[in-house]
PDB file of C-alpha atoms in Angstrom:
ATOM      1  CA  UNK A   1      14.462  63.898 -83.950  1.00 48.00           C
ATOM      2  CA  UNK A   2      11.008  65.469 -83.502  1.00 45.00           C
ATOM      3  CA  UNK A   3       8.142  63.377 -82.200  1.00 45.00           C
ATOM      4  CA  UNK A   4       5.334  65.389 -83.763  1.00 52.00           C
ATOM      5  CA  UNK A   5       6.001  68.439 -85.923  1.00 51.00           C
ATOM      6  CA  UNK A   6       9.377  69.625 -87.245  1.00 53.00           C
ATOM      7  CA  UNK A   7       9.404  73.398 -86.478  1.00 53.00           C
ATOM      8  CA  UNK A   8      11.897  73.977 -89.310  1.00 51.00           C
ATOM      9  CA  UNK A   9       9.749  72.284 -91.962  1.00 57.00           C
ATOM     10  CA  UNK A  10       8.901  74.517 -94.897  1.00 52.00           C
ATOM     11  CA  UNK A  11      11.221  77.323 -93.830  1.00 55.00           C
ATOM     12  CA  UNK A  12      14.456  76.263 -95.508  1.00 52.00           C
ATOM     13  CA  UNK A  13      13.379  77.402 -98.977  1.00 42.00           C
ATOM     14  CA  UNK A  14      13.622  80.985 -97.688  1.00 45.00           C
ATOM     15  CA  UNK A  15      17.380  80.637 -97.164  1.00 64.00           C
ATOM     16  CA  UNK A  16      20.538  79.363 -98.830  1.00 72.00           C
ATOM     17  CA  UNK A  17      22.045  76.098 -97.648  1.00 79.00           C
ATOM     18  CA  UNK A  18      24.875  76.630 -95.111  1.00 84.00           C
ATOM     19  CA  UNK A  19      27.276  74.585 -97.269  1.00 84.00           C
ATOM     20  CA  UNK A  20      26.741  77.061-100.146  1.00 85.00           C
ATOM     21  CA  UNK A  21      27.945  80.041 -98.092  1.00 87.00           C
ATOM     22  CA  UNK A  22      31.530  81.152 -98.752  1.00 90.00           C
ATOM     23  CA  UNK A  23      34.014  81.171 -95.886  1.00 91.00           C
ATOM     24  CA  UNK A  24      33.717  84.501 -93.992  1.00 91.00           C
ATOM     25  CA  UNK A  25      30.250  84.957 -95.523  1.00 90.00           C
ATOM     26  CA  UNK A  26      27.232  86.034 -93.479  1.00 90.00           C
ATOM     27  CA  UNK A  27      24.099  83.897 -93.425  1.00 89.00           C
ATOM     28  CA  UNK A  28      20.893  83.175 -91.542  1.00 88.00           C
ATOM     29  CA  UNK A  29      20.515  79.641 -90.201  1.00 89.00           C
ATOM     30  CA  UNK A  30      17.231  78.254 -88.854  1.00 88.00           C
ATOM     31  CA  UNK A  31      17.981  75.537 -86.346  1.00 88.00           C
ATOM     32  CA  UNK A  32      17.251  73.706 -83.128  1.00 90.00           C
ATOM     33  CA  UNK A  33      19.839  73.491 -80.380  1.00 94.00           C
ATOM     34  CA  UNK A  34      20.765  69.851 -79.801  1.00 94.00           C
ATOM     35  CA  UNK A  35      23.635  70.278 -77.357  1.00 97.00           C
ATOM     36  CA  UNK A  36      25.453  73.079 -75.530  1.00 97.00           C
ATOM     37  CA  UNK A  37      28.987  73.061 -74.179  1.00 97.00           C
ATOM     38  CA  UNK A  38      29.517  76.098 -71.954  1.00 97.00           C
ATOM     39  CA  UNK A  39      33.075  77.286 -71.381  1.00 97.00           C
ATOM     40  CA  UNK A  40      34.912  80.236 -69.811  1.00 96.00           C
ATOM     41  CA  UNK A  41      37.496  82.350 -71.609  1.00 94.00           C
ATOM     42  CA  UNK A  42      40.730  83.785 -70.136  1.00 95.00           C
ATOM     43  CA  UNK A  43      38.778  86.681 -68.639  1.00 95.00           C
ATOM     44  CA  UNK A  44      36.285  84.287 -67.023  1.00 96.00           C
ATOM     45  CA  UNK A  45      33.503  85.284 -69.462  1.00 96.00           C
ATOM     46  CA  UNK A  46      31.142  82.527 -70.494  1.00 96.00           C
ATOM     47  CA  UNK A  47      30.794  81.413 -74.113  1.00 97.00           C
ATOM     48  CA  UNK A  48      29.317  78.289 -75.711  1.00 97.00           C
ATOM     49  CA  UNK A  49      29.829  75.710 -78.418  1.00 98.00           C
ATOM     50  CA  UNK A  50      26.454  74.753 -79.895  1.00 97.00           C
ATOM     51  CA  UNK A  51      25.427  71.654 -81.819  1.00 97.00           C
ATOM     52  CA  UNK A  52      22.727  72.927 -84.170  1.00 94.00           C
ATOM     53  CA  UNK A  53      20.262  70.780 -86.089  1.00 90.00           C
ATOM     54  CA  UNK A  54      19.152  72.210 -89.442  1.00 86.00           C
ATOM     55  CA  UNK A  55      17.061  70.659 -92.211  1.00 80.00           C
ATOM     56  CA  UNK A  56      20.373  69.953 -93.968  1.00 82.00           C
ATOM     57  CA  UNK A  57      22.207  68.333 -91.053  1.00 85.00           C
ATOM     58  CA  UNK A  58      24.233  69.299 -87.999  1.00 92.00           C
ATOM     59  CA  UNK A  59      26.330  72.468 -87.756  1.00 93.00           C
ATOM     60  CA  UNK A  60      28.706  73.486 -84.987  1.00 96.00           C
ATOM     61  CA  UNK A  61      28.069  77.002 -83.740  1.00 97.00           C
ATOM     62  CA  UNK A  62      30.265  79.172 -81.551  1.00 97.00           C
ATOM     63  CA  UNK A  63      28.687  81.877 -79.443  1.00 97.00           C
ATOM     64  CA  UNK A  64      31.528  84.023 -78.098  1.00 97.00           C
ATOM     65  CA  UNK A  65      31.138  85.879 -74.808  1.00 96.00           C
ATOM     66  CA  UNK A  66      30.046  89.176 -76.425  1.00 94.00           C
ATOM     67  CA  UNK A  67      27.048  87.490 -78.090  1.00 96.00           C
ATOM     68  CA  UNK A  68      26.427  84.966 -75.321  1.00 96.00           C
ATOM     69  CA  UNK A  69      25.708  87.717 -72.804  1.00 94.00           C
ATOM     70  CA  UNK A  70      23.082  89.291 -75.088  1.00 96.00           C
ATOM     71  CA  UNK A  71      21.348  86.100 -76.201  1.00 96.00           C
ATOM     72  CA  UNK A  72      21.772  83.571 -73.391  1.00 94.00           C
ATOM     73  CA  UNK A  73      17.992  83.479 -72.825  1.00 96.00           C
ATOM     74  CA  UNK A  74      17.671  81.779 -76.253  1.00 96.00           C
ATOM     75  CA  UNK A  75      20.526  79.334 -75.718  1.00 96.00           C
ATOM     76  CA  UNK A  76      18.714  76.343 -74.261  1.00 96.00           C
ATOM     77  CA  UNK A  77      18.657  72.737 -75.406  1.00 95.00           C
ATOM     78  CA  UNK A  78      15.656  72.219 -77.680  1.00 91.00           C
ATOM     79  CA  UNK A  79      15.246  75.928 -78.546  1.00 92.00           C
ATOM     80  CA  UNK A  80      14.205  76.663 -82.134  1.00 89.00           C
ATOM     81  CA  UNK A  81      16.111  79.751 -83.224  1.00 92.00           C
ATOM     82  CA  UNK A  82      17.249  81.820 -86.191  1.00 90.00           C
ATOM     83  CA  UNK A  83      20.914  82.799 -86.102  1.00 92.00           C
ATOM     84  CA  UNK A  84      22.630  85.518 -88.090  1.00 92.00           C
ATOM     85  CA  UNK A  85      26.218  84.446 -88.243  1.00 93.00           C
ATOM     86  CA  UNK A  86      29.410  84.157 -90.190  1.00 95.00           C
ATOM     87  CA  UNK A  87      30.671  80.918 -91.675  1.00 94.00           C
ATOM     88  CA  UNK A  88      34.257  80.228 -90.629  1.00 95.00           C
ATOM     89  CA  UNK A  89      35.799  76.890 -91.590  1.00 91.00           C
ATOM     90  CA  UNK A  90      32.470  74.990 -91.501  1.00 91.00           C
ATOM     91  CA  UNK A  91      31.474  76.565 -88.186  1.00 95.00           C
ATOM     92  CA  UNK A  92      28.843  79.222 -87.572  1.00 96.00           C
ATOM     93  CA  UNK A  93      30.028  82.189 -85.514  1.00 96.00           C
ATOM     94  CA  UNK A  94      26.923  83.648 -83.829  1.00 96.00           C
ATOM     95  CA  UNK A  95      26.281  87.377 -84.241  1.00 96.00           C
ATOM     96  CA  UNK A  96      22.533  87.666 -83.484  1.00 95.00           C
ATOM     97  CA  UNK A  97      19.749  85.310 -82.393  1.00 95.00           C
ATOM     98  CA  UNK A  98      15.947  85.423 -82.607  1.00 93.00           C
ATOM     99  CA  UNK A  99      13.292  82.817 -81.995  1.00 91.00           C
ATOM    100  CA  UNK A 100      11.927  81.105 -85.106  1.00 85.00           C
ATOM    101  CA  UNK A 101       8.541  82.680 -84.365  1.00 84.00           C
ATOM    102  CA  UNK A 102      10.019  86.191 -84.297  1.00 87.00           C
ATOM    103  CA  UNK A 103      12.017  85.477 -87.459  1.00 83.00           C
ATOM    104  CA  UNK A 104       8.808  84.409 -89.261  1.00 77.00           C
ATOM    105  CA  UNK A 105       7.351  87.843 -88.473  1.00 81.00           C
ATOM    106  CA  UNK A 106      10.479  89.892 -89.260  1.00 79.00           C
ATOM    107  CA  UNK A 107      12.127  87.648 -91.926  1.00 67.00           C
ATOM    108  CA  UNK A 108      15.498  89.194 -91.093  1.00 61.00           C
ATOM    109  CA  UNK A 109      18.040  89.585 -88.326  1.00 58.00           C
ATOM    110  CA  UNK A 110      19.565  92.884 -89.357  1.00 48.00           C
TER     111      UNK A 110
END
């Protein structure tokens, strides 16, 4: 997937594996955005379905309109981001986003 350096390499030991998180549990996921499907809700607000690459495989993320408006500058194909979210039925519901670089400095999203 990466031609030179994997930006997620060496960071996964800081976090629990997404598959280990209980349903409705909060977690931090370090990932790269592989694909984005932008949609509009009933009120014409934009939200997005995200295909997220992690060191443990692909995860589907959902960034509802309330979060999309705040973090759309990070939602670009190829972006390396840290997401605070909630696991719901094997999907990650986005609550907050930071760049990987900012996450390395802060080590949290709270």
